[in-house]
């Protein structure tokens, strides 16, 4: 256990995914790969750390137990963006964008931490959109993002018992990036064009 920061650095040729253990007086860095890769989010379960990111442009996560990191690929097509991760029960959730037939699609991946099996879920109303930060409240998963119809508009998805519902939060050209729950309020952060 500890406090971690996931990220990546440039080695002069490639971006290299890494994890910093910042709970130590002198933070240490663990390189997850030696070639083109990015890490965006870390989640802890027991003695294992799970890091979401990309390797060679494809979605993946790494599991660190002890000193070794093992990469696990996730299904996706075309250009994929991985945005966030969190653990809910025995599942690792990873949000992002999947390039489905050259059109972006708000998606998330679910990894069963007991079996290691994973699946990608396309979010309702997510065609042309993006999924970003996640949070959990009362066993319900919330994902902030952007929906696209004639223009981009911020939204969030509420995922309960495997079913997702999209909620639009602003009628105008804007983008949703972060989500938090405060009491009965869902707060979406982002920016808008004016």
Short mmCIF file of N, CA and C in Angstrom, two decimals:
data_model
loop_
_atom_site.label_atom_id
_atom_site.label_comp_id
_atom_site.label_asym_id
_atom_site.label_seq_id
_atom_site.Cartn_x
_atom_site.Cartn_y
_atom_site.Cartn_z
N UNK A 1 0.84 -1.19 0.00
CA UNK A 1 0.00 0.00 0.00
C UNK A 1 0.88 1.24 0.00
N UNK A 2 0.32 2.34 -0.41
CA UNK A 2 1.06 3.59 -0.46
C UNK A 2 0.27 4.61 -1.24
N UNK A 3 0.94 5.70 -1.58
CA UNK A 3 0.34 6.75 -2.39
C UNK A 3 1.09 6.79 -3.71
N UNK A 4 0.34 6.76 -4.82
CA UNK A 4 0.96 6.61 -6.13
C UNK A 4 0.49 7.68 -7.10
N UNK A 5 1.32 7.98 -8.07
CA UNK A 5 0.97 8.87 -9.17
C UNK A 5 1.36 8.15 -10.47
N UNK A 6 0.39 7.99 -11.35
CA UNK A 6 0.64 7.37 -12.65
C UNK A 6 0.93 8.48 -13.66
N UNK A 7 1.77 8.19 -14.62
CA UNK A 7 2.07 9.17 -15.65
C UNK A 7 3.03 8.62 -16.68
N UNK A 8 3.72 9.50 -17.35
CA UNK A 8 4.69 9.08 -18.35
C UNK A 8 5.68 10.22 -18.55
N UNK A 9 6.83 9.87 -19.08
CA UNK A 9 7.86 10.85 -19.39
C UNK A 9 8.41 10.55 -20.78
N UNK A 10 9.14 11.49 -21.34
CA UNK A 10 9.73 11.31 -22.67
C UNK A 10 11.21 11.00 -22.50
N UNK A 11 11.67 9.91 -23.09
CA UNK A 11 13.07 9.51 -22.95
C UNK A 11 13.95 10.01 -24.09
N UNK A 12 13.42 10.94 -24.89
CA UNK A 12 14.16 11.44 -26.04
C UNK A 12 13.68 10.82 -27.34
N UNK A 13 13.02 9.65 -27.22
CA UNK A 13 12.49 8.96 -28.38
C UNK A 13 11.01 8.63 -28.22
N UNK A 14 10.65 8.11 -27.06
CA UNK A 14 9.29 7.63 -26.79
C UNK A 14 8.76 8.17 -25.47
N UNK A 15 7.43 8.15 -25.34
CA UNK A 15 6.81 8.34 -24.04
C UNK A 15 6.85 7.00 -23.32
N UNK A 16 7.22 7.01 -22.06
CA UNK A 16 7.37 5.80 -21.26
C UNK A 16 6.41 5.85 -20.08
N UNK A 17 5.49 4.87 -20.00
CA UNK A 17 4.55 4.79 -18.88
C UNK A 17 5.30 4.45 -17.61
N UNK A 18 4.90 5.11 -16.52
CA UNK A 18 5.56 4.83 -15.25
C UNK A 18 4.61 5.07 -14.08
N UNK A 19 5.06 4.65 -12.92
CA UNK A 19 4.33 4.85 -11.68
C UNK A 19 5.32 5.37 -10.65
N UNK A 20 4.94 6.45 -9.97
CA UNK A 20 5.76 6.98 -8.90
C UNK A 20 5.14 6.59 -7.57
N UNK A 21 5.94 6.08 -6.66
CA UNK A 21 5.50 5.85 -5.29
C UNK A 21 5.88 7.12 -4.53
N UNK A 22 4.87 7.95 -4.24
CA UNK A 22 5.14 9.23 -3.60
C UNK A 22 4.89 9.20 -2.10
N UNK A 23 4.71 8.00 -1.54
CA UNK A 23 4.51 7.88 -0.10
C UNK A 23 5.85 7.76 0.63
N UNK A 24 6.93 7.66 -0.12
CA UNK A 24 8.26 7.56 0.48
C UNK A 24 8.91 8.94 0.52
N UNK A 25 9.83 9.14 1.45
CA UNK A 25 10.53 10.42 1.58
C UNK A 25 11.23 10.79 0.27
N UNK A 26 11.85 9.80 -0.36
CA UNK A 26 12.45 9.99 -1.68
C UNK A 26 11.60 9.19 -2.67
N UNK A 27 10.69 9.84 -3.40
CA UNK A 27 9.81 9.11 -4.33
C UNK A 27 10.59 8.24 -5.30
N UNK A 28 10.03 7.07 -5.59
CA UNK A 28 10.67 6.15 -6.53
C UNK A 28 9.79 6.01 -7.77
N UNK A 29 10.42 5.73 -8.90
CA UNK A 29 9.70 5.57 -10.16
C UNK A 29 9.89 4.14 -10.65
N UNK A 30 8.78 3.54 -11.08
CA UNK A 30 8.80 2.23 -11.70
C UNK A 30 8.39 2.41 -13.15
N UNK A 31 9.30 2.11 -14.08
CA UNK A 31 8.96 2.15 -15.50
C UNK A 31 8.14 0.92 -15.84
N UNK A 32 7.00 1.12 -16.48
CA UNK A 32 6.11 0.01 -16.82
C UNK A 32 6.47 -0.62 -18.15
N UNK A 33 7.10 0.14 -19.03
CA UNK A 33 7.52 -0.34 -20.35
C UNK A 33 8.84 0.34 -20.69
N UNK A 34 9.41 -0.07 -21.83
CA UNK A 34 10.62 0.60 -22.31
C UNK A 34 10.38 1.25 -23.68
N UNK A 35 9.15 1.14 -24.19
CA UNK A 35 8.81 1.74 -25.49
C UNK A 35 7.50 2.52 -25.36
N UNK A 36 6.97 2.96 -26.48
CA UNK A 36 5.82 3.86 -26.56
C UNK A 36 4.63 3.43 -25.69
N UNK A 37 4.38 4.21 -24.61
CA UNK A 37 3.32 3.86 -23.67
C UNK A 37 2.97 5.08 -22.83
N UNK A 38 1.75 5.08 -22.29
CA UNK A 38 1.33 6.14 -21.38
C UNK A 38 0.55 5.50 -20.23
N UNK A 39 0.62 6.11 -19.07
CA UNK A 39 -0.17 5.70 -17.91
C UNK A 39 -0.95 6.92 -17.44
N UNK A 40 -2.22 6.74 -17.09
CA UNK A 40 -3.04 7.89 -16.74
C UNK A 40 -3.67 7.81 -15.36
N UNK A 41 -3.77 6.62 -14.78
CA UNK A 41 -4.50 6.50 -13.52
C UNK A 41 -4.05 5.24 -12.79
N UNK A 42 -4.00 5.33 -11.45
CA UNK A 42 -3.63 4.17 -10.63
C UNK A 42 -4.71 3.91 -9.60
N UNK A 43 -4.97 2.64 -9.35
CA UNK A 43 -5.94 2.20 -8.34
C UNK A 43 -5.30 1.08 -7.54
N UNK A 44 -5.62 1.01 -6.25
CA UNK A 44 -5.02 0.02 -5.36
C UNK A 44 -6.09 -0.92 -4.85
N UNK A 45 -5.77 -2.21 -4.86
CA UNK A 45 -6.63 -3.23 -4.27
C UNK A 45 -5.73 -4.22 -3.54
N UNK A 46 -5.84 -4.27 -2.21
CA UNK A 46 -4.97 -5.14 -1.42
C UNK A 46 -3.52 -4.73 -1.58
N UNK A 47 -2.67 -5.69 -1.95
CA UNK A 47 -1.25 -5.41 -2.15
C UNK A 47 -0.91 -5.15 -3.61
N UNK A 48 -1.90 -5.03 -4.47
CA UNK A 48 -1.66 -4.82 -5.90
C UNK A 48 -2.05 -3.41 -6.31
N UNK A 49 -1.29 -2.87 -7.28
CA UNK A 49 -1.58 -1.57 -7.87
C UNK A 49 -1.92 -1.82 -9.33
N UNK A 50 -3.03 -1.23 -9.79
CA UNK A 50 -3.48 -1.36 -11.18
C UNK A 50 -3.35 0.00 -11.84
N UNK A 51 -2.70 0.04 -13.00
CA UNK A 51 -2.44 1.29 -13.70
C UNK A 51 -3.08 1.20 -15.08
N UNK A 52 -3.94 2.17 -15.42
CA UNK A 52 -4.60 2.20 -16.73
C UNK A 52 -3.78 3.06 -17.67
N UNK A 53 -3.73 2.66 -18.94
CA UNK A 53 -3.00 3.45 -19.92
C UNK A 53 -3.05 2.83 -21.30
N UNK A 54 -2.04 3.15 -22.09
CA UNK A 54 -1.93 2.60 -23.44
C UNK A 54 -0.52 2.09 -23.68
N UNK A 55 -0.41 1.09 -24.53
CA UNK A 55 0.87 0.57 -24.97
C UNK A 55 0.81 0.47 -26.48
N UNK A 56 1.69 1.20 -27.17
CA UNK A 56 1.68 1.20 -28.63
C UNK A 56 0.36 1.69 -29.19
N UNK A 57 -0.33 2.56 -28.46
CA UNK A 57 -1.60 3.12 -28.93
C UNK A 57 -2.82 2.26 -28.65
N UNK A 58 -2.64 1.12 -28.00
CA UNK A 58 -3.79 0.26 -27.68
C UNK A 58 -4.04 0.29 -26.17
N UNK A 59 -5.30 0.16 -25.75
CA UNK A 59 -5.62 0.26 -24.32
C UNK A 59 -5.10 -0.95 -23.55
N UNK A 60 -4.70 -0.69 -22.31
CA UNK A 60 -4.21 -1.78 -21.47
C UNK A 60 -4.25 -1.33 -20.01
N UNK A 61 -3.92 -2.26 -19.14
CA UNK A 61 -3.64 -1.92 -17.76
C UNK A 61 -2.47 -2.77 -17.32
N UNK A 62 -1.77 -2.29 -16.32
CA UNK A 62 -0.67 -3.03 -15.72
C UNK A 62 -1.05 -3.39 -14.30
N UNK A 63 -0.62 -4.55 -13.87
CA UNK A 63 -0.79 -4.96 -12.48
C UNK A 63 0.59 -5.07 -11.87
N UNK A 64 0.78 -4.37 -10.76
CA UNK A 64 2.05 -4.47 -10.04
C UNK A 64 1.78 -5.20 -8.72
N UNK A 65 2.45 -6.32 -8.56
CA UNK A 65 2.46 -7.06 -7.31
C UNK A 65 3.92 -7.25 -6.94
N UNK A 66 4.31 -6.72 -5.81
CA UNK A 66 5.72 -6.77 -5.45
C UNK A 66 6.50 -5.80 -6.32
N UNK A 67 7.53 -6.29 -6.99
CA UNK A 67 8.39 -5.43 -7.80
C UNK A 67 8.14 -5.56 -9.30
N UNK A 68 7.27 -6.49 -9.72
CA UNK A 68 7.10 -6.71 -11.16
C UNK A 68 5.78 -6.14 -11.67
N UNK A 69 5.82 -5.62 -12.88
CA UNK A 69 4.64 -5.08 -13.55
C UNK A 69 4.29 -5.98 -14.73
N UNK A 70 3.03 -6.38 -14.82
CA UNK A 70 2.55 -7.21 -15.92
C UNK A 70 1.49 -6.46 -16.70
N UNK A 71 1.68 -6.33 -18.01
CA UNK A 71 0.73 -5.64 -18.87
C UNK A 71 -0.36 -6.60 -19.32
N UNK A 72 -1.62 -6.07 -19.32
CA UNK A 72 -2.79 -6.83 -19.78
C UNK A 72 -3.51 -6.00 -20.83
N UNK A 73 -3.59 -6.48 -22.08
CA UNK A 73 -4.28 -5.71 -23.12
C UNK A 73 -5.79 -5.70 -22.92
N UNK A 74 -6.41 -4.63 -23.38
CA UNK A 74 -7.87 -4.50 -23.39
C UNK A 74 -8.33 -4.40 -24.84
N UNK A 75 -9.53 -4.83 -25.13
CA UNK A 75 -10.04 -4.75 -26.50
C UNK A 75 -10.34 -3.32 -26.90
N UNK A 76 -10.04 -2.97 -28.12
CA UNK A 76 -10.32 -1.64 -28.65
C UNK A 76 -9.92 -1.60 -30.11
N UNK A 77 -10.46 -0.63 -30.84
CA UNK A 77 -10.12 -0.51 -32.25
C UNK A 77 -9.65 0.90 -32.55
N UNK A 78 -8.79 1.02 -33.55
CA UNK A 78 -8.33 2.33 -33.99
C UNK A 78 -7.62 3.10 -32.89
N UNK A 79 -7.78 4.41 -32.90
CA UNK A 79 -7.17 5.27 -31.91
C UNK A 79 -7.98 5.19 -30.62
N UNK A 80 -7.32 4.86 -29.53
CA UNK A 80 -8.00 4.70 -28.25
C UNK A 80 -7.38 5.67 -27.25
N UNK A 81 -8.23 6.32 -26.46
CA UNK A 81 -7.77 7.19 -25.38
C UNK A 81 -8.26 6.59 -24.08
N UNK A 82 -7.36 6.40 -23.13
CA UNK A 82 -7.73 5.93 -21.80
C UNK A 82 -7.69 7.13 -20.87
N UNK A 83 -8.76 7.34 -20.09
CA UNK A 83 -8.90 8.55 -19.29
C UNK A 83 -8.74 8.35 -17.79
N UNK A 84 -9.33 7.31 -17.21
CA UNK A 84 -9.37 7.18 -15.76
C UNK A 84 -9.60 5.72 -15.39
N UNK A 85 -9.39 5.41 -14.11
CA UNK A 85 -9.70 4.07 -13.61
C UNK A 85 -10.12 4.15 -12.16
N UNK A 86 -10.90 3.16 -11.75
CA UNK A 86 -11.22 3.02 -10.33
C UNK A 86 -11.68 1.60 -10.09
N UNK A 87 -11.54 1.17 -8.84
CA UNK A 87 -11.95 -0.18 -8.46
C UNK A 87 -13.25 -0.07 -7.67
N UNK A 88 -14.21 -0.89 -8.07
CA UNK A 88 -15.50 -0.95 -7.41
C UNK A 88 -15.77 -2.43 -7.16
N UNK A 89 -15.75 -2.84 -5.90
CA UNK A 89 -15.89 -4.26 -5.57
C UNK A 89 -14.69 -5.03 -6.07
N UNK A 90 -14.93 -6.05 -6.88
CA UNK A 90 -13.83 -6.85 -7.45
C UNK A 90 -13.61 -6.54 -8.92
N UNK A 91 -14.11 -5.37 -9.37
CA UNK A 91 -13.95 -4.97 -10.76
C UNK A 91 -13.12 -3.70 -10.88
N UNK A 92 -12.27 -3.67 -11.89
CA UNK A 92 -11.52 -2.48 -12.26
C UNK A 92 -12.24 -1.86 -13.45
N UNK A 93 -12.62 -0.59 -13.33
CA UNK A 93 -13.28 0.14 -14.41
C UNK A 93 -12.28 1.11 -15.02
N UNK A 94 -12.26 1.17 -16.34
CA UNK A 94 -11.35 2.06 -17.07
C UNK A 94 -12.18 2.81 -18.11
N UNK A 95 -12.19 4.14 -18.02
CA UNK A 95 -12.99 4.93 -18.96
C UNK A 95 -12.12 5.45 -20.10
N UNK A 96 -12.78 5.80 -21.22
CA UNK A 96 -12.03 6.34 -22.33
C UNK A 96 -12.84 6.50 -23.60
N UNK A 97 -12.11 6.52 -24.69
CA UNK A 97 -12.70 6.70 -26.01
C UNK A 97 -12.20 5.56 -26.90
N UNK A 98 -13.11 4.90 -27.56
CA UNK A 98 -12.76 3.87 -28.52
C UNK A 98 -13.07 4.41 -29.91
N UNK A 99 -12.19 4.18 -30.86
CA UNK A 99 -12.40 4.63 -32.23
C UNK A 99 -13.10 3.51 -32.99
N UNK A 100 -14.43 3.61 -33.07
CA UNK A 100 -15.23 2.59 -33.74
C UNK A 100 -15.50 3.02 -35.18
N UNK A 101 -14.89 2.35 -36.13
CA UNK A 101 -15.08 2.67 -37.55
C UNK A 101 -14.83 4.14 -37.82
N UNK A 102 -13.73 4.67 -37.32
CA UNK A 102 -13.28 6.06 -37.52
C UNK A 102 -14.19 7.09 -36.86
N UNK A 103 -15.03 6.68 -35.93
CA UNK A 103 -15.86 7.61 -35.17
C UNK A 103 -15.63 7.33 -33.68
N UNK A 104 -15.36 8.38 -32.91
CA UNK A 104 -15.11 8.15 -31.49
C UNK A 104 -16.37 7.68 -30.80
N UNK A 105 -16.17 6.93 -29.74
CA UNK A 105 -17.28 6.35 -29.00
C UNK A 105 -16.91 6.32 -27.52
N UNK A 106 -17.72 6.99 -26.68
CA UNK A 106 -17.51 6.95 -25.24
C UNK A 106 -17.69 5.51 -24.77
N UNK A 107 -16.70 5.02 -24.03
CA UNK A 107 -16.70 3.62 -23.61
C UNK A 107 -16.08 3.48 -22.24
N UNK A 108 -16.28 2.29 -21.67
CA UNK A 108 -15.50 1.90 -20.50
C UNK A 108 -15.22 0.41 -20.59
N UNK A 109 -14.16 0.00 -19.95
CA UNK A 109 -13.78 -1.39 -19.87
C UNK A 109 -14.00 -1.86 -18.44
N UNK A 110 -14.42 -3.10 -18.28
CA UNK A 110 -14.58 -3.71 -16.97
C UNK A 110 -13.65 -4.90 -16.91
N UNK A 111 -12.80 -4.94 -15.87
CA UNK A 111 -11.88 -6.05 -15.67
C UNK A 111 -12.27 -6.74 -14.37
N UNK A 112 -12.58 -8.02 -14.45
CA UNK A 112 -12.85 -8.82 -13.26
C UNK A 112 -11.50 -9.15 -12.63
N UNK A 113 -11.22 -8.60 -11.46
CA UNK A 113 -9.91 -8.78 -10.84
C UNK A 113 -9.68 -10.20 -10.34
N UNK A 114 -10.75 -10.97 -10.17
CA UNK A 114 -10.59 -12.36 -9.74
C UNK A 114 -10.16 -13.25 -10.90
N UNK A 115 -10.72 -13.01 -12.09
CA UNK A 115 -10.43 -13.88 -13.24
C UNK A 115 -9.51 -13.24 -14.27
N UNK A 116 -9.42 -11.91 -14.27
CA UNK A 116 -8.61 -11.21 -15.26
C UNK A 116 -9.34 -10.99 -16.58
N UNK A 117 -10.57 -11.46 -16.71
CA UNK A 117 -11.31 -11.26 -17.95
C UNK A 117 -11.78 -9.81 -18.06
N UNK A 118 -11.85 -9.31 -19.28
CA UNK A 118 -12.26 -7.92 -19.48
C UNK A 118 -13.23 -7.81 -20.64
N UNK A 119 -14.02 -6.75 -20.62
CA UNK A 119 -14.92 -6.47 -21.73
C UNK A 119 -15.07 -4.96 -21.87
N UNK A 120 -15.34 -4.52 -23.09
CA UNK A 120 -15.55 -3.10 -23.36
C UNK A 120 -17.04 -2.86 -23.50
N UNK A 121 -17.52 -1.75 -22.91
CA UNK A 121 -18.93 -1.39 -22.98
C UNK A 121 -19.04 -0.03 -23.65
N UNK A 122 -19.86 0.06 -24.70
CA UNK A 122 -20.15 1.35 -25.34
C UNK A 122 -21.24 2.03 -24.53
N UNK A 123 -21.02 3.28 -24.15
CA UNK A 123 -21.98 4.00 -23.33
C UNK A 123 -23.17 4.48 -24.15
N UNK A 124 -24.35 4.47 -23.56
CA UNK A 124 -25.58 4.93 -24.22
C UNK A 124 -25.41 6.38 -24.67
N UNK A 125 -25.73 6.66 -25.92
CA UNK A 125 -25.59 8.02 -26.45
C UNK A 125 -24.15 8.46 -26.60
N UNK A 126 -23.22 7.52 -26.58
CA UNK A 126 -21.79 7.86 -26.59
C UNK A 126 -21.16 7.95 -27.96
N UNK A 127 -21.91 7.72 -29.03
CA UNK A 127 -21.34 7.80 -30.37
C UNK A 127 -20.87 9.23 -30.65
N UNK A 128 -19.62 9.37 -31.02
CA UNK A 128 -19.03 10.68 -31.26
C UNK A 128 -18.58 11.38 -30.00
N UNK A 129 -18.76 10.73 -28.86
CA UNK A 129 -18.45 11.36 -27.57
C UNK A 129 -17.20 10.81 -26.91
N UNK A 130 -17.04 11.17 -25.65
CA UNK A 130 -15.87 10.76 -24.89
C UNK A 130 -16.25 10.55 -23.43
N UNK A 131 -15.56 9.62 -22.78
CA UNK A 131 -15.75 9.35 -21.35
C UNK A 131 -14.46 9.66 -20.62
N UNK A 132 -14.58 10.35 -19.48
CA UNK A 132 -13.38 10.80 -18.77
C UNK A 132 -13.37 10.34 -17.32
N UNK A 133 -13.34 11.29 -16.38
CA UNK A 133 -13.18 10.95 -14.97
C UNK A 133 -14.37 10.19 -14.42
N UNK A 134 -14.08 9.29 -13.46
CA UNK A 134 -15.12 8.48 -12.83
C UNK A 134 -15.10 8.71 -11.32
N UNK A 135 -16.25 8.46 -10.71
CA UNK A 135 -16.34 8.42 -9.25
C UNK A 135 -17.43 7.42 -8.90
N UNK A 136 -17.45 7.02 -7.64
CA UNK A 136 -18.43 6.05 -7.16
C UNK A 136 -19.13 6.62 -5.95
N UNK A 137 -20.43 6.37 -5.85
CA UNK A 137 -21.19 6.78 -4.68
C UNK A 137 -22.30 5.77 -4.45
N UNK A 138 -22.31 5.16 -3.29
CA UNK A 138 -23.35 4.19 -2.96
C UNK A 138 -23.39 2.99 -3.88
N UNK A 139 -22.25 2.56 -4.39
CA UNK A 139 -22.19 1.42 -5.30
C UNK A 139 -22.58 1.76 -6.73
N UNK A 140 -22.84 3.04 -7.01
CA UNK A 140 -23.18 3.48 -8.36
C UNK A 140 -21.97 4.18 -8.96
N UNK A 141 -21.66 3.85 -10.20
CA UNK A 141 -20.53 4.44 -10.91
C UNK A 141 -21.02 5.62 -11.74
N UNK A 142 -20.30 6.73 -11.68
CA UNK A 142 -20.61 7.92 -12.48
C UNK A 142 -19.39 8.22 -13.35
N UNK A 143 -19.63 8.50 -14.62
CA UNK A 143 -18.56 8.85 -15.56
C UNK A 143 -18.90 10.18 -16.21
N UNK A 144 -18.01 11.15 -16.10
CA UNK A 144 -18.18 12.44 -16.78
C UNK A 144 -17.72 12.29 -18.22
N UNK A 145 -18.34 13.07 -19.10
CA UNK A 145 -17.92 13.00 -20.48
C UNK A 145 -18.56 14.04 -21.35
N UNK A 146 -18.45 13.80 -22.64
CA UNK A 146 -19.01 14.70 -23.64
C UNK A 146 -19.82 13.88 -24.62
N UNK A 147 -21.02 14.36 -24.89
CA UNK A 147 -21.91 13.73 -25.86
C UNK A 147 -21.87 14.56 -27.14
N UNK A 148 -22.10 13.90 -28.26
CA UNK A 148 -22.12 14.65 -29.51
C UNK A 148 -23.41 14.34 -30.26
N UNK A 149 -24.12 15.40 -30.63
CA UNK A 149 -25.28 15.28 -31.50
C UNK A 149 -24.99 16.18 -32.69
N UNK A 150 -25.40 17.43 -32.64
CA UNK A 150 -25.00 18.41 -33.65
C UNK A 150 -23.78 19.18 -33.16
N UNK A 151 -23.53 19.12 -31.86
CA UNK A 151 -22.38 19.78 -31.23
C UNK A 151 -22.05 19.03 -29.95
N UNK A 152 -20.90 19.32 -29.36
CA UNK A 152 -20.49 18.69 -28.11
C UNK A 152 -21.24 19.30 -26.94
N UNK A 153 -21.68 18.46 -26.01
CA UNK A 153 -22.33 18.95 -24.80
C UNK A 153 -21.91 18.06 -23.62
N UNK A 154 -21.69 18.64 -22.45
CA UNK A 154 -21.25 17.85 -21.30
C UNK A 154 -22.36 16.93 -20.80
N UNK A 155 -21.95 15.81 -20.26
CA UNK A 155 -22.90 14.85 -19.75
C UNK A 155 -22.24 14.01 -18.67
N UNK A 156 -23.03 13.17 -18.06
CA UNK A 156 -22.48 12.12 -17.22
C UNK A 156 -23.32 10.87 -17.42
N UNK A 157 -22.70 9.74 -17.17
CA UNK A 157 -23.41 8.47 -17.23
C UNK A 157 -23.50 7.92 -15.82
N UNK A 158 -24.64 7.37 -15.50
CA UNK A 158 -24.87 6.70 -14.22
C UNK A 158 -24.96 5.21 -14.55
N UNK A 159 -24.08 4.41 -13.93
CA UNK A 159 -24.03 2.99 -14.22
C UNK A 159 -24.37 2.23 -12.94
N UNK A 160 -25.47 1.50 -13.02
CA UNK A 160 -25.93 0.73 -11.87
C UNK A 160 -26.38 -0.62 -12.36
N UNK A 161 -25.88 -1.67 -11.72
CA UNK A 161 -26.22 -3.04 -12.08
C UNK A 161 -25.98 -3.31 -13.57
N UNK A 162 -24.90 -2.75 -14.11
CA UNK A 162 -24.51 -2.99 -15.49
C UNK A 162 -25.27 -2.18 -16.53
N UNK A 163 -26.26 -1.40 -16.12
CA UNK A 163 -27.03 -0.59 -17.08
C UNK A 163 -26.62 0.88 -16.94
N UNK A 164 -26.43 1.56 -18.09
CA UNK A 164 -26.02 2.97 -18.03
C UNK A 164 -27.10 3.88 -18.59
N UNK A 165 -27.20 5.05 -17.98
CA UNK A 165 -28.14 6.07 -18.41
C UNK A 165 -27.36 7.36 -18.60
N UNK A 166 -27.55 8.03 -19.74
CA UNK A 166 -26.86 9.28 -20.02
C UNK A 166 -27.71 10.46 -19.55
N UNK A 167 -27.04 11.43 -18.94
CA UNK A 167 -27.71 12.65 -18.48
C UNK A 167 -26.96 13.85 -19.05
N UNK A 168 -27.61 14.66 -19.88
CA UNK A 168 -27.01 15.87 -20.41
C UNK A 168 -27.11 16.97 -19.36
N UNK A 169 -26.06 17.79 -19.25
CA UNK A 169 -26.06 18.78 -18.16
C UNK A 169 -26.02 20.23 -18.64
N UNK A 170 -25.90 20.46 -19.94
CA UNK A 170 -25.83 21.83 -20.44
C UNK A 170 -26.23 21.81 -21.90
N UNK A 171 -27.03 22.76 -22.34
CA UNK A 171 -27.46 22.80 -23.73
C UNK A 171 -26.66 23.86 -24.48
N UNK A 172 -25.48 23.48 -24.92
CA UNK A 172 -24.60 24.39 -25.63
C UNK A 172 -23.29 23.68 -25.91
N UNK A 173 -22.40 24.34 -26.61
CA UNK A 173 -21.13 23.72 -26.96
C UNK A 173 -20.23 23.76 -25.74
N UNK A 174 -20.01 22.60 -25.15
CA UNK A 174 -19.22 22.50 -23.92
C UNK A 174 -18.71 21.07 -23.78
N UNK A 175 -17.82 20.86 -22.83
CA UNK A 175 -17.15 19.57 -22.66
C UNK A 175 -17.13 19.20 -21.17
N UNK A 176 -17.49 17.96 -20.85
CA UNK A 176 -17.44 17.47 -19.49
C UNK A 176 -16.19 16.64 -19.26
N UNK A 177 -15.45 16.92 -18.19
CA UNK A 177 -14.20 16.20 -17.94
C UNK A 177 -14.15 15.52 -16.57
N UNK A 178 -14.74 16.15 -15.54
CA UNK A 178 -14.64 15.58 -14.20
C UNK A 178 -16.01 15.50 -13.55
N UNK A 179 -16.14 14.61 -12.59
CA UNK A 179 -17.41 14.41 -11.90
C UNK A 179 -17.15 14.22 -10.41
N UNK A 180 -18.03 14.80 -9.59
CA UNK A 180 -18.00 14.52 -8.17
C UNK A 180 -19.43 14.52 -7.65
N UNK A 181 -19.62 13.86 -6.54
CA UNK A 181 -20.93 13.77 -5.90
C UNK A 181 -20.84 14.52 -4.58
N UNK A 182 -21.77 15.43 -4.37
CA UNK A 182 -21.85 16.17 -3.10
C UNK A 182 -23.30 16.10 -2.63
N UNK A 183 -23.55 15.25 -1.63
CA UNK A 183 -24.93 15.04 -1.20
C UNK A 183 -25.72 14.42 -2.33
N UNK A 184 -26.81 15.06 -2.72
CA UNK A 184 -27.62 14.55 -3.84
C UNK A 184 -27.26 15.23 -5.16
N UNK A 185 -26.20 16.05 -5.16
CA UNK A 185 -25.81 16.78 -6.37
C UNK A 185 -24.71 16.06 -7.14
N UNK A 186 -24.82 16.07 -8.46
CA UNK A 186 -23.77 15.58 -9.35
C UNK A 186 -23.12 16.81 -9.95
N UNK A 187 -21.84 16.98 -9.73
CA UNK A 187 -21.13 18.18 -10.19
C UNK A 187 -20.19 17.77 -11.32
N UNK A 188 -20.37 18.39 -12.48
CA UNK A 188 -19.56 18.08 -13.65
C UNK A 188 -18.66 19.28 -13.94
N UNK A 189 -17.36 19.04 -14.03
CA UNK A 189 -16.40 20.09 -14.37
C UNK A 189 -15.98 19.96 -15.82
N UNK A 190 -15.62 21.06 -16.42
CA UNK A 190 -15.18 21.05 -17.81
C UNK A 190 -15.01 22.45 -18.32
N UNK A 191 -15.31 22.69 -19.59
CA UNK A 191 -15.22 24.03 -20.16
C UNK A 191 -16.24 24.18 -21.27
N UNK A 192 -16.51 25.41 -21.64
CA UNK A 192 -17.45 25.66 -22.73
C UNK A 192 -16.89 26.68 -23.70
N UNK A 193 -17.38 26.63 -24.93
CA UNK A 193 -16.99 27.59 -25.98
C UNK A 193 -17.99 28.74 -25.96
N UNK A 194 -17.49 29.95 -26.06
CA UNK A 194 -18.39 31.11 -26.13
C UNK A 194 -17.88 32.11 -27.13
#
